[in-house]
Amino acid sequence: MADVTSTWTEPSNTPLALLLLGKGTDPASERGVDCPGDLPAPSDPDLVARATAAKAALGDRVFVLGHHYQRDEVIRFADVTGDSFKLAQQAAARPDAEFIVFCGVHFMAESADILTKPSQRVILPDLAAGCSMADMAVLGQVETAWEHFQDLGIAGDIVPVTYMNSSADIKGFVGRNSGVVCTSSNAKRALTWSFEQGSKVFFLPDQHLGRNTAVLEMGFDLDDCVLYDPHKPHGGLTDEELRNAKMILWRGHCSVHGRFTIDSVREVRERVPGVNVLVHPECRHDVVRAADYVGSTEYIIKALDAAPAGSAWAVGTELNLVRRLALAHPDKQVMFLDRTVCYCSTMNRIDLPHLVWTLEELVAGRVPNVITVDEKTAREARVALDQMLALP
Ligand code: SF4
């Protein structure tokens, strides 16, 4: 049996790594929200004991959700781990928990707030934990695009579809325009349903998931897809291009999965003969085409569970998850697809000091960092989420 310590190689540590690890700051891209309280020092040797004690004191009043991309130091305190949709469902399945502490990013906490009872409070331990992809689709920009589609007389043919990784107000826009939310697991079903309702789809905010699903799973041509750039007049597209398009893709992407390149795939195939390349559909189209397997986070986890001993896997998704999978499968060679670090920097904002601070505040009777979606937005977003749950 292979020793995982000899097969797992930590990607190289670049100066950027400190930022990605949450040990630096990037005022240009972060929301710039400071923690409103006194965070414990990261060097405090009692952090684990403090988190354990605070969580025990809260008992069933608190339910801690941990996204697969979270750090190990946080995941160890999660009552359940999963992808964004599974976690939102888990939150909804705990109506008796007073506090839902969401160790994930902002849009996930919003979805949990939409799906939980009004009396439950959803808490994000660090308000700076946003998602760069979700932030690429701003409601005003999306409404401007839609108005243009209305002016062209094509809005009635278009079904808006938004990926789960979007803000609540984008989900609300989709809900009030008779569209649907999708995840990376059900994107094909969502698109199939959408093309039964209309002849075009307006896909937000991840161009790669939209393109990969349409072309690789639905049989569309690349030419059927156009890219709407919100920073250009009319998205940078002619009226004819918009009229002819089947898929109007929003120009958004995941800054983590977007880093994998076709060179990463070629390099690992040369270095590790027989390696299986397994990537997330948020990766670029050429990377997904060159991979052996493509699927959601939950698919990636199951694929490695089912893989035979001795097999080699290069995985193109977030590094915290890949490292945990490597440690969980010491009989398989599990490696990161890229040579350099690829953490989700905003997800990594949530660390043990923030979790300790959050739990201790709750014990003290204070409720920090509550994420609340207004009633109208929540109602409209819920229409699009319910439509997803009703997909055949
Ligand atoms: S991994 Fe990508 S899509 Fe997921 S939270 Fe981070 S930036 Fe957003």
Coordinates of N, CA and C in Angstrom, one line a residue, residues 58-265:
L58 N -23.3 25.2 23.8 CA -24.5 25.6 23.0 C -25.4 24.4 22.7
G59 N -24.8 23.2 22.6 CA -25.5 22.0 22.4 C -26.3 22.0 21.1
D60 N -27.6 21.6 21.2 CA -28.5 21.5 20.0 C -28.9 22.9 19.5
R61 N -28.6 23.9 20.3 CA -29.0 25.3 19.8 C -28.2 25.7 18.6
V62 N -27.1 25.1 18.4 CA -26.2 25.5 17.2 C -26.0 24.3 16.3
F63 N -26.0 24.6 15.0 CA -25.7 23.6 14.0 C -24.6 24.2 13.1
V64 N -23.5 23.5 13.0 CA -22.4 24.0 12.2 C -22.2 23.3 10.9
L65 N -22.3 24.1 9.8 CA -22.2 23.5 8.5 C -20.8 23.8 7.9
G66 N -20.2 22.8 7.3 CA -18.8 23.0 6.8 C -18.7 22.7 5.3
H67 N -18.4 23.6 4.5 CA -18.3 23.4 3.0 C -17.0 22.6 2.8
H68 N -17.1 21.7 1.7 CA -16.0 20.8 1.4 C -14.6 21.6 1.2
Y69 N -14.7 22.9 0.9 CA -13.5 23.6 0.6 C -12.9 24.3 1.8
Q70 N -13.5 24.1 3.0 CA -13.0 24.7 4.2 C -11.7 24.1 4.7
R71 N -11.0 24.9 5.5 CA -9.8 24.4 6.1 C -10.1 23.2 7.1
D72 N -9.1 22.3 7.3 CA -9.3 21.2 8.2 C -9.6 21.7 9.6
E73 N -9.0 22.8 10.0 CA -9.2 23.3 11.4 C -10.6 23.7 11.7
V74 N -11.3 24.0 10.6 CA -12.8 24.4 10.8 C -13.7 23.2 10.5
I75 N -13.3 22.4 9.5 CA -14.1 21.2 9.2 C -14.3 20.2 10.4
R76 N -13.3 20.2 11.3 CA -13.4 19.2 12.4 C -14.5 19.6 13.3
F77 N -15.0 20.8 13.3 CA -16.1 21.2 14.1 C -17.5 21.2 13.4
A78 N -17.5 20.8 12.1 CA -18.7 20.8 11.4 C -19.6 19.6 11.8
D79 N -20.9 19.9 12.0 CA -21.8 18.8 12.2 C -22.1 18.0 10.9
V80 N -22.0 18.8 9.8 CA -22.2 18.1 8.5 C -21.3 18.8 7.5
T81 N -20.8 18.0 6.5 CA -20.0 18.7 5.5 C -20.7 18.4 4.1
G82 N -20.5 19.2 3.2 CA -21.1 19.0 1.9 C -20.9 20.2 0.9
D83 N -21.5 20.1 -0.2 CA -21.5 21.2 -1.2 C -22.6 22.2 -0.8
S84 N -22.6 23.3 -1.5 CA -23.5 24.4 -1.1 C -25.0 24.0 -1.0
F85 N -25.4 23.2 -2.0 CA -26.8 22.8 -1.9 C -27.2 21.9 -0.8
K86 N -26.3 20.9 -0.7 CA -26.5 19.9 0.4 C -26.5 20.6 1.8
L87 N -25.7 21.6 1.9 CA -25.6 22.3 3.2 C -26.9 23.1 3.4
A88 N -27.4 23.7 2.4 CA -28.6 24.5 2.5 C -29.8 23.6 2.9
Q89 N -29.8 22.4 2.3 CA -30.8 21.4 2.6 C -30.7 21.0 4.1
Q90 N -29.5 20.7 4.5 CA -29.2 20.3 5.8 C -29.7 21.4 6.8
A91 N -29.4 22.6 6.5 CA -29.9 23.7 7.4 C -31.4 23.7 7.5
A92 N -32.1 23.5 6.4 CA -33.5 23.5 6.4 C -34.1 22.2 7.2
A93 N -33.3 21.2 7.2 CA -33.7 20.0 7.9 C -33.5 20.1 9.4
R94 N -33.0 21.2 9.9 CA -32.7 21.4 11.4 C -33.6 22.5 11.9
P95 N -34.9 22.4 11.9 CA -35.7 23.6 12.3 C -35.6 23.9 13.7
D96 N -35.0 23.0 14.5 CA -34.9 23.3 16.0 C -33.6 24.0 16.3
A97 N -32.7 24.1 15.4 CA -31.4 24.7 15.7 C -31.6 26.2 15.7
E98 N -31.3 26.9 16.8 CA -31.5 28.4 16.8 C -30.5 29.1 15.9
F99 N -29.3 28.5 15.9 CA -28.2 29.2 15.2 C -27.6 28.2 14.2
I100 N -27.6 28.7 12.9 CA -26.9 27.9 11.9 C -25.6 28.7 11.6
V101 N -24.5 28.1 12.0 CA -23.2 28.7 11.7 C -22.7 28.1 10.4
F102 N -22.6 29.0 9.4 CA -22.3 28.5 8.1 C -20.8 28.8 7.8
C103 N -20.0 27.7 7.8 CA -18.6 27.8 7.4 C -18.5 27.6 5.9
G104 N -18.7 28.7 5.2 CA -18.8 28.6 3.7 C -18.6 30.1 3.3
V105 N -19.3 30.4 2.2 CA -19.3 31.8 1.7 C -20.6 32.5 1.7
H106 N -20.7 33.8 1.4 CA -21.9 34.6 1.6 C -23.1 34.0 0.9
F107 N -23.0 33.7 -0.4 CA -24.2 33.3 -1.1 C -24.8 32.0 -0.5
M108 N -23.9 31.1 0.1 CA -24.4 29.9 0.7 C -25.2 30.2 1.9
A109 N -24.7 31.2 2.7 CA -25.5 31.6 3.9 C -26.8 32.2 3.6
E110 N -26.8 32.9 2.5 CA -28.1 33.5 2.0 C -29.1 32.4 1.7
S111 N -28.6 31.4 0.9 CA -29.5 30.3 0.6 C -30.0 29.6 1.8
A112 N -29.2 29.4 2.8 CA -29.6 28.8 4.0 C -30.7 29.7 4.7
D113 N -30.5 31.0 4.7 CA -31.5 31.9 5.3 C -32.8 31.8 4.6
I114 N -32.8 31.7 3.2 CA -34.0 31.5 2.5 C -34.7 30.2 2.8
L115 N -34.0 29.2 3.0 CA -34.6 27.9 3.2 C -34.9 27.5 4.7
T116 N -34.5 28.3 5.6 CA -34.7 28.0 7.0 C -35.9 28.9 7.6
K117 N -36.3 28.6 8.8 CA -37.4 29.3 9.4 C -37.0 30.7 9.8
P118 N -38.0 31.7 9.8 CA -37.6 33.1 10.1 C -37.0 33.2 11.5
S119 N -37.3 32.3 12.4 CA -36.8 32.4 13.8 C -35.4 31.9 13.9
Q120 N -34.9 31.2 12.8 CA -33.5 30.7 12.9 C -32.6 31.8 12.4
R121 N -31.4 31.9 13.0 CA -30.4 32.9 12.5 C -29.2 32.2 11.8
V122 N -28.9 32.6 10.6 CA -27.8 32.1 9.9 C -26.6 33.0 10.1
I123 N -25.5 32.5 10.5 CA -24.3 33.3 10.8 C -23.1 32.9 10.0
L124 N -22.4 33.9 9.4 CA -21.2 33.7 8.7 C -20.1 34.2 9.5
P125 N -19.2 33.3 10.0 CA -18.1 33.7 10.9 C -17.3 34.9 10.5
D126 N -17.1 35.0 9.2 CA -16.3 36.2 8.7 C -17.1 36.8 7.5
L127 N -17.5 38.0 7.6 CA -18.3 38.6 6.6 C -17.5 38.9 5.3
A128 N -16.2 38.8 5.4 CA -15.4 39.0 4.2 C -15.4 37.7 3.3
A129 N -16.0 36.6 3.8 CA -16.0 35.4 3.0 C -17.1 35.5 1.9
G130 N -16.7 36.1 0.8 CA -17.6 36.2 -0.3 C -17.3 35.2 -1.4
C131 N -17.8 35.3 -2.6 CA -17.4 34.4 -3.7 C -17.2 35.3 -4.9
S132 N -16.0 35.2 -5.5 CA -15.7 36.1 -6.6 C -16.6 35.8 -7.8
M133 N -17.0 34.6 -7.9 CA -17.9 34.3 -9.1 C -19.3 34.9 -8.8
A134 N -19.8 34.8 -7.6 CA -21.1 35.4 -7.4 C -21.1 36.9 -7.5
D135 N -19.9 37.5 -7.1 CA -19.8 38.9 -7.2 C -19.7 39.4 -8.7
M136 N -19.5 38.5 -9.6 CA -19.4 38.9 -11.0 C -20.7 39.2 -11.7
A137 N -21.8 38.8 -11.0 CA -23.1 39.1 -11.5 C -23.8 40.0 -10.6
V138 N -23.9 41.3 -10.9 CA -24.6 42.3 -10.0 C -26.0 42.5 -10.6
L139 N -27.0 42.7 -9.7 CA -28.4 42.7 -10.2 C -28.6 43.8 -11.2
G140 N -28.0 45.0 -11.0 CA -28.3 46.1 -11.9 C -27.8 45.8 -13.3
Q141 N -26.6 45.1 -13.4 CA -26.1 44.7 -14.7 C -27.0 43.7 -15.4
V142 N -27.5 42.8 -14.6 CA -28.3 41.7 -15.1 C -29.7 42.3 -15.6
E143 N -30.2 43.2 -14.9 CA -31.5 43.9 -15.3 C -31.2 44.7 -16.6
T144 N -30.1 45.3 -16.7 CA -29.8 46.1 -17.9 C -29.8 45.1 -19.1
A145 N -29.1 44.0 -18.9 CA -29.1 43.0 -20.0 C -30.5 42.6 -20.4
W146 N -31.3 42.3 -19.4 CA -32.7 41.8 -19.6 C -33.5 42.9 -20.4
E147 N -33.3 44.1 -20.0 CA -34.0 45.2 -20.7 C -33.7 45.2 -22.1
H148 N -32.4 45.0 -22.4 CA -31.9 45.0 -23.8 C -32.6 43.8 -24.5
F149 N -32.7 42.6 -23.9 CA -33.4 41.5 -24.5 C -34.8 41.8 -24.8
Q150 N -35.4 42.6 -23.9 CA -36.9 43.0 -24.1 C -37.0 43.9 -25.3
D151 N -36.0 44.9 -25.4 CA -36.0 45.8 -26.5 C -35.9 45.1 -27.8
L152 N -35.1 44.0 -27.8 CA -34.9 43.2 -29.0 C -36.1 42.3 -29.3
G153 N -37.0 42.2 -28.3 CA -38.1 41.3 -28.5 C -37.8 39.8 -28.3
I154 N -36.7 39.5 -27.6 CA -36.4 38.1 -27.5 C -36.5 37.6 -26.0
A155 N -36.8 38.6 -25.1 CA -36.9 38.2 -23.7 C -37.9 37.1 -23.5
G156 N -39.0 37.1 -24.2 CA -40.1 36.1 -24.0 C -39.6 34.7 -24.4
D157 N -38.6 34.6 -25.2 CA -38.0 33.3 -25.6 C -37.0 32.8 -24.7
I158 N -36.6 33.6 -23.7 CA -35.4 33.3 -22.9 C -35.8 32.8 -21.5
V159 N -35.2 31.7 -21.1 CA -35.4 31.2 -19.7 C -34.1 31.6 -18.9
P160 N -34.2 32.4 -17.9 CA -33.0 32.6 -17.1 C -32.7 31.4 -16.2
V161 N -31.4 31.1 -16.1 CA -31.0 30.0 -15.2 C -29.8 30.5 -14.4
T162 N -29.8 30.4 -13.1 CA -28.6 30.8 -12.4 C -28.1 29.6 -11.6
Y163 N -26.8 29.6 -11.6 CA -26.1 28.6 -10.8 C -26.3 28.9 -9.3
M164 N -26.3 27.9 -8.5 CA -26.4 28.1 -7.0 C -25.5 29.2 -6.5
N165 N -24.3 29.2 -7.1 CA -23.3 30.2 -6.7 C -23.6 31.6 -7.2
S166 N -24.6 32.2 -6.7 CA -25.0 33.5 -7.1 C -25.7 34.1 -5.9
S167 N -25.8 35.5 -5.9 CA -26.4 36.1 -4.8 C -27.9 35.9 -4.7
A168 N -28.5 36.2 -3.6 CA -29.9 36.0 -3.4 C -30.7 36.9 -4.4
D169 N -30.2 38.1 -4.7 CA -31.0 39.0 -5.5 C -31.0 38.5 -7.0
I170 N -29.9 37.8 -7.4 CA -29.9 37.2 -8.7 C -30.8 36.0 -8.8
K171 N -30.9 35.2 -7.7 CA -31.9 34.1 -7.7 C -33.3 34.7 -7.7
G172 N -33.5 35.8 -7.0 CA -34.8 36.5 -7.0 C -35.1 37.0 -8.5
F173 N -34.2 37.5 -9.2 CA -34.4 38.0 -10.6 C -34.9 36.8 -11.4
V174 N -34.2 35.6 -11.2 CA -34.5 34.4 -12.0 C -35.9 33.9 -11.6
G175 N -36.2 34.0 -10.3 CA -37.5 33.5 -9.9 C -38.6 34.3 -10.5
R176 N -38.5 35.7 -10.5 CA -39.6 36.5 -11.0 C -39.7 36.5 -12.5
N177 N -38.7 35.9 -13.2 CA -38.7 35.8 -14.6 C -38.9 34.3 -15.1
S178 N -39.5 33.5 -14.2 CA -39.9 32.1 -14.5 C -38.7 31.2 -14.8
G179 N -37.6 31.4 -14.2 CA -36.4 30.6 -14.4 C -36.2 29.6 -13.3
V180 N -34.9 29.1 -13.3 CA -34.6 28.1 -12.3 C -33.2 28.2 -11.8
V181 N -33.0 27.7 -10.6 CA -31.6 27.6 -10.1 C -31.1 26.3 -10.4
C182 N -29.7 26.2 -10.6 CA -29.2 24.8 -10.8 C -27.9 24.7 -10.0
T183 N -27.5 23.4 -9.8 CA -26.2 23.1 -9.2 C -25.3 22.5 -10.2
S184 N -24.1 22.2 -9.9 CA -23.2 21.5 -10.8 C -23.7 20.0 -11.0
S185 N -24.5 19.5 -10.1 CA -25.0 18.1 -10.2 C -26.2 18.1 -11.2
N186 N -27.0 19.1 -11.2 CA -28.3 19.0 -12.0 C -28.4 20.0 -13.1
A187 N -27.2 20.5 -13.5 CA -27.3 21.6 -14.6 C -27.9 21.0 -15.9
K188 N -27.6 19.8 -16.2 CA -28.2 19.2 -17.5 C -29.7 19.2 -17.3
R189 N -30.2 18.7 -16.2 CA -31.7 18.6 -16.0 C -32.3 20.0 -16.1
A190 N -31.6 21.0 -15.5 CA -32.2 22.3 -15.4 C -32.2 22.9 -16.9
L191 N -31.2 22.6 -17.7 CA -31.2 23.1 -19.0 C -32.2 22.4 -19.9
T192 N -32.3 21.1 -19.7 CA -33.4 20.3 -20.4 C -34.7 20.9 -20.2
W193 N -35.0 21.2 -18.9 CA -36.3 21.7 -18.5 C -36.5 23.1 -19.2
S194 N -35.4 23.9 -19.1 CA -35.5 25.3 -19.6 C -35.7 25.3 -21.1
F195 N -35.1 24.4 -21.9 CA -35.3 24.4 -23.3 C -36.7 23.8 -23.7
E196 N -37.4 23.3 -22.7 CA -38.8 22.9 -22.9 C -39.7 24.1 -22.7
Q197 N -39.2 25.1 -22.0 CA -40.0 26.3 -21.7 C -39.8 27.4 -22.7
G198 N -38.6 27.4 -23.3 CA -38.2 28.5 -24.2 C -37.2 28.0 -25.2
S199 N -36.8 28.9 -26.1 CA -35.8 28.5 -27.1 C -34.4 29.0 -26.8
K200 N -34.2 29.8 -25.7 CA -32.9 30.3 -25.4 C -32.8 30.2 -23.9
V201 N -31.5 30.2 -23.4 CA -31.2 30.2 -22.0 C -30.2 31.4 -21.7
F202 N -30.5 32.1 -20.7 CA -29.6 33.2 -20.2 C -29.0 32.6 -18.9
F203 N -27.7 32.2 -19.0 CA -27.0 31.4 -17.9 C -26.1 32.3 -17.1
L204 N -26.4 32.3 -15.8 CA -25.7 33.2 -14.8 C -25.0 32.3 -13.7
P205 N -24.0 32.7 -13.1 CA -23.0 33.7 -13.6 C -21.8 33.0 -14.2
D206 N -21.8 31.6 -14.2 CA -20.6 30.9 -14.5 C -20.6 30.4 -16.0
Q207 N -19.9 31.1 -16.8 CA -19.9 30.8 -18.2 C -19.4 29.3 -18.5
H208 N -18.5 28.9 -17.6 CA -17.9 27.5 -17.9 C -18.9 26.4 -17.7
L209 N -19.6 26.5 -16.5 CA -20.6 25.5 -16.3 C -21.7 25.5 -17.3
G210 N -22.1 26.7 -17.7 CA -23.1 26.8 -18.8 C -22.6 26.2 -20.1
R211 N -21.4 26.6 -20.5 CA -20.9 26.1 -21.8 C -20.6 24.6 -21.8
N212 N -20.0 24.1 -20.7 CA -19.7 22.7 -20.6 C -20.9 21.8 -20.6
T213 N -21.9 22.3 -19.9 CA -23.2 21.5 -19.9 C -23.9 21.5 -21.2
A214 N -24.0 22.7 -21.8 CA -24.7 22.8 -23.1 C -24.0 22.0 -24.2
V215 N -22.6 22.1 -24.3 CA -21.9 21.5 -25.4 C -21.6 20.0 -25.1
L216 N -21.1 19.7 -23.9 CA -20.7 18.4 -23.7 C -21.8 17.4 -23.3
E217 N -22.9 18.0 -22.7 CA -24.0 17.1 -22.2 C -25.3 17.2 -23.0
M218 N -25.4 18.4 -23.7 CA -26.7 18.6 -24.4 C -26.6 18.5 -25.9
G219 N -25.3 18.5 -26.4 CA -25.2 18.4 -27.8 C -25.2 19.7 -28.6
F220 N -25.1 20.8 -27.9 CA -25.1 22.1 -28.6 C -23.6 22.3 -29.2
D221 N -23.5 23.2 -30.2 CA -22.2 23.6 -30.7 C -21.7 24.8 -29.9
L222 N -20.4 25.0 -30.0 CA -19.8 26.2 -29.3 C -20.4 27.4 -30.0
D223 N -20.7 27.3 -31.3 CA -21.3 28.5 -32.0 C -22.7 28.8 -31.5
D224 N -23.4 27.9 -30.8 CA -24.7 28.2 -30.2 C -24.6 29.1 -29.0
C225 N -23.4 29.2 -28.5 CA -23.2 30.0 -27.2 C -22.5 31.3 -27.5
V226 N -23.0 32.3 -26.9 CA -22.4 33.7 -26.9 C -22.1 34.1 -25.5
L227 N -21.1 35.0 -25.4 CA -20.6 35.4 -24.1 C -21.1 36.9 -23.9
Y228 N -21.9 37.1 -22.9 CA -22.4 38.5 -22.6 C -21.4 39.1 -21.6
D229 N -20.7 40.1 -22.0 CA -19.8 40.8 -21.1 C -20.5 42.1 -20.5
P230 N -20.8 42.1 -19.2 CA -21.6 43.2 -18.6 C -20.8 44.5 -18.7
H231 N -19.5 44.5 -19.0 CA -18.8 45.7 -19.0 C -18.7 46.4 -20.4
K232 N -19.4 45.7 -21.3 CA -19.5 46.3 -22.7 C -20.9 46.7 -23.0
P233 N -21.1 47.7 -23.9 CA -22.5 48.0 -24.3 C -23.1 46.8 -24.9
H234 N -24.4 46.5 -24.5 CA -25.1 45.4 -25.1 C -24.3 44.0 -24.9
G235 N -23.5 44.0 -23.9 CA -22.7 42.8 -23.7 C -21.6 42.5 -24.7
G236 N -21.4 43.5 -25.5 CA -20.4 43.3 -26.6 C -20.9 42.4 -27.7
L237 N -22.2 42.2 -27.8 CA -22.8 41.3 -28.8 C -23.7 42.1 -29.8
T238 N -23.7 41.7 -31.0 CA -24.6 42.3 -32.0 C -26.0 41.8 -31.8
D239 N -27.0 42.5 -32.3 CA -28.4 42.0 -32.2 C -28.6 40.7 -32.8
E240 N -27.9 40.5 -34.0 CA -28.0 39.2 -34.7 C -27.4 38.1 -33.9
E241 N -26.3 38.3 -33.2 CA -25.7 37.3 -32.4 C -26.6 36.9 -31.3
L242 N -27.2 37.9 -30.6 CA -28.2 37.6 -29.6 C -29.4 36.8 -30.1
R243 N -29.9 37.2 -31.3 CA -31.1 36.6 -31.8 C -30.8 35.1 -32.2
N244 N -29.5 34.9 -32.7 CA -29.2 33.5 -33.1 C -28.8 32.6 -32.0
A245 N -28.4 33.1 -30.9 CA -27.8 32.3 -29.8 C -28.8 31.4 -29.1
K246 N -28.4 30.2 -28.8 CA -29.2 29.4 -27.9 C -28.8 29.6 -26.4
M247 N -27.6 29.7 -26.2 CA -27.1 29.9 -24.8 C -26.4 31.3 -24.7
I248 N -27.0 32.2 -23.9 CA -26.3 33.5 -23.6 C -25.6 33.3 -22.3
L249 N -24.3 33.3 -22.3 CA -23.5 33.0 -21.1 C -23.1 34.3 -20.5
W250 N -23.3 34.4 -19.2 CA -22.8 35.6 -18.5 C -21.3 35.5 -18.4
R251 N -20.5 36.6 -18.5 CA -19.1 36.5 -18.4 C -18.6 36.4 -16.9
G252 N -18.8 35.3 -16.3 CA -18.4 35.1 -14.9 C -17.6 33.8 -14.9
H253 N -16.8 33.6 -13.9 CA -16.1 32.4 -13.7 C -15.6 32.2 -12.3
C254 N -15.2 31.0 -11.9 CA -14.6 30.8 -10.6 C -13.1 31.0 -10.7
S255 N -12.6 31.9 -9.8 CA -11.2 32.2 -9.9 C -10.3 31.0 -9.4
V256 N -10.9 30.1 -8.7 CA -10.2 28.9 -8.3 C -10.1 27.9 -9.5
H257 N -11.3 27.4 -10.0 CA -11.3 26.4 -11.0 C -10.8 27.0 -12.4
G258 N -10.9 28.3 -12.5 CA -10.5 28.9 -13.8 C -8.9 28.9 -13.9
R259 N -8.2 28.6 -12.8 CA -6.8 28.6 -12.9 C -6.2 27.3 -13.6
F260 N -7.0 26.3 -13.6 CA -6.4 25.1 -14.3 C -6.4 25.3 -15.8
T261 N -5.3 24.8 -16.4 CA -5.1 25.0 -17.8 C -4.9 23.7 -18.5
I262 N -5.0 23.7 -19.8 CA -4.7 22.5 -20.6 C -3.3 22.1 -20.4
D263 N -2.4 23.0 -20.1 CA -1.0 22.7 -19.9 C -0.9 21.8 -18.6
S264 N -1.7 22.1 -17.6 CA -1.7 21.3 -16.3 C -2.1 19.9 -16.7
V265 N -3.0 19.7 -17.6 CA -3.5 18.4 -17.9 C -2.3 17.6 -18.7

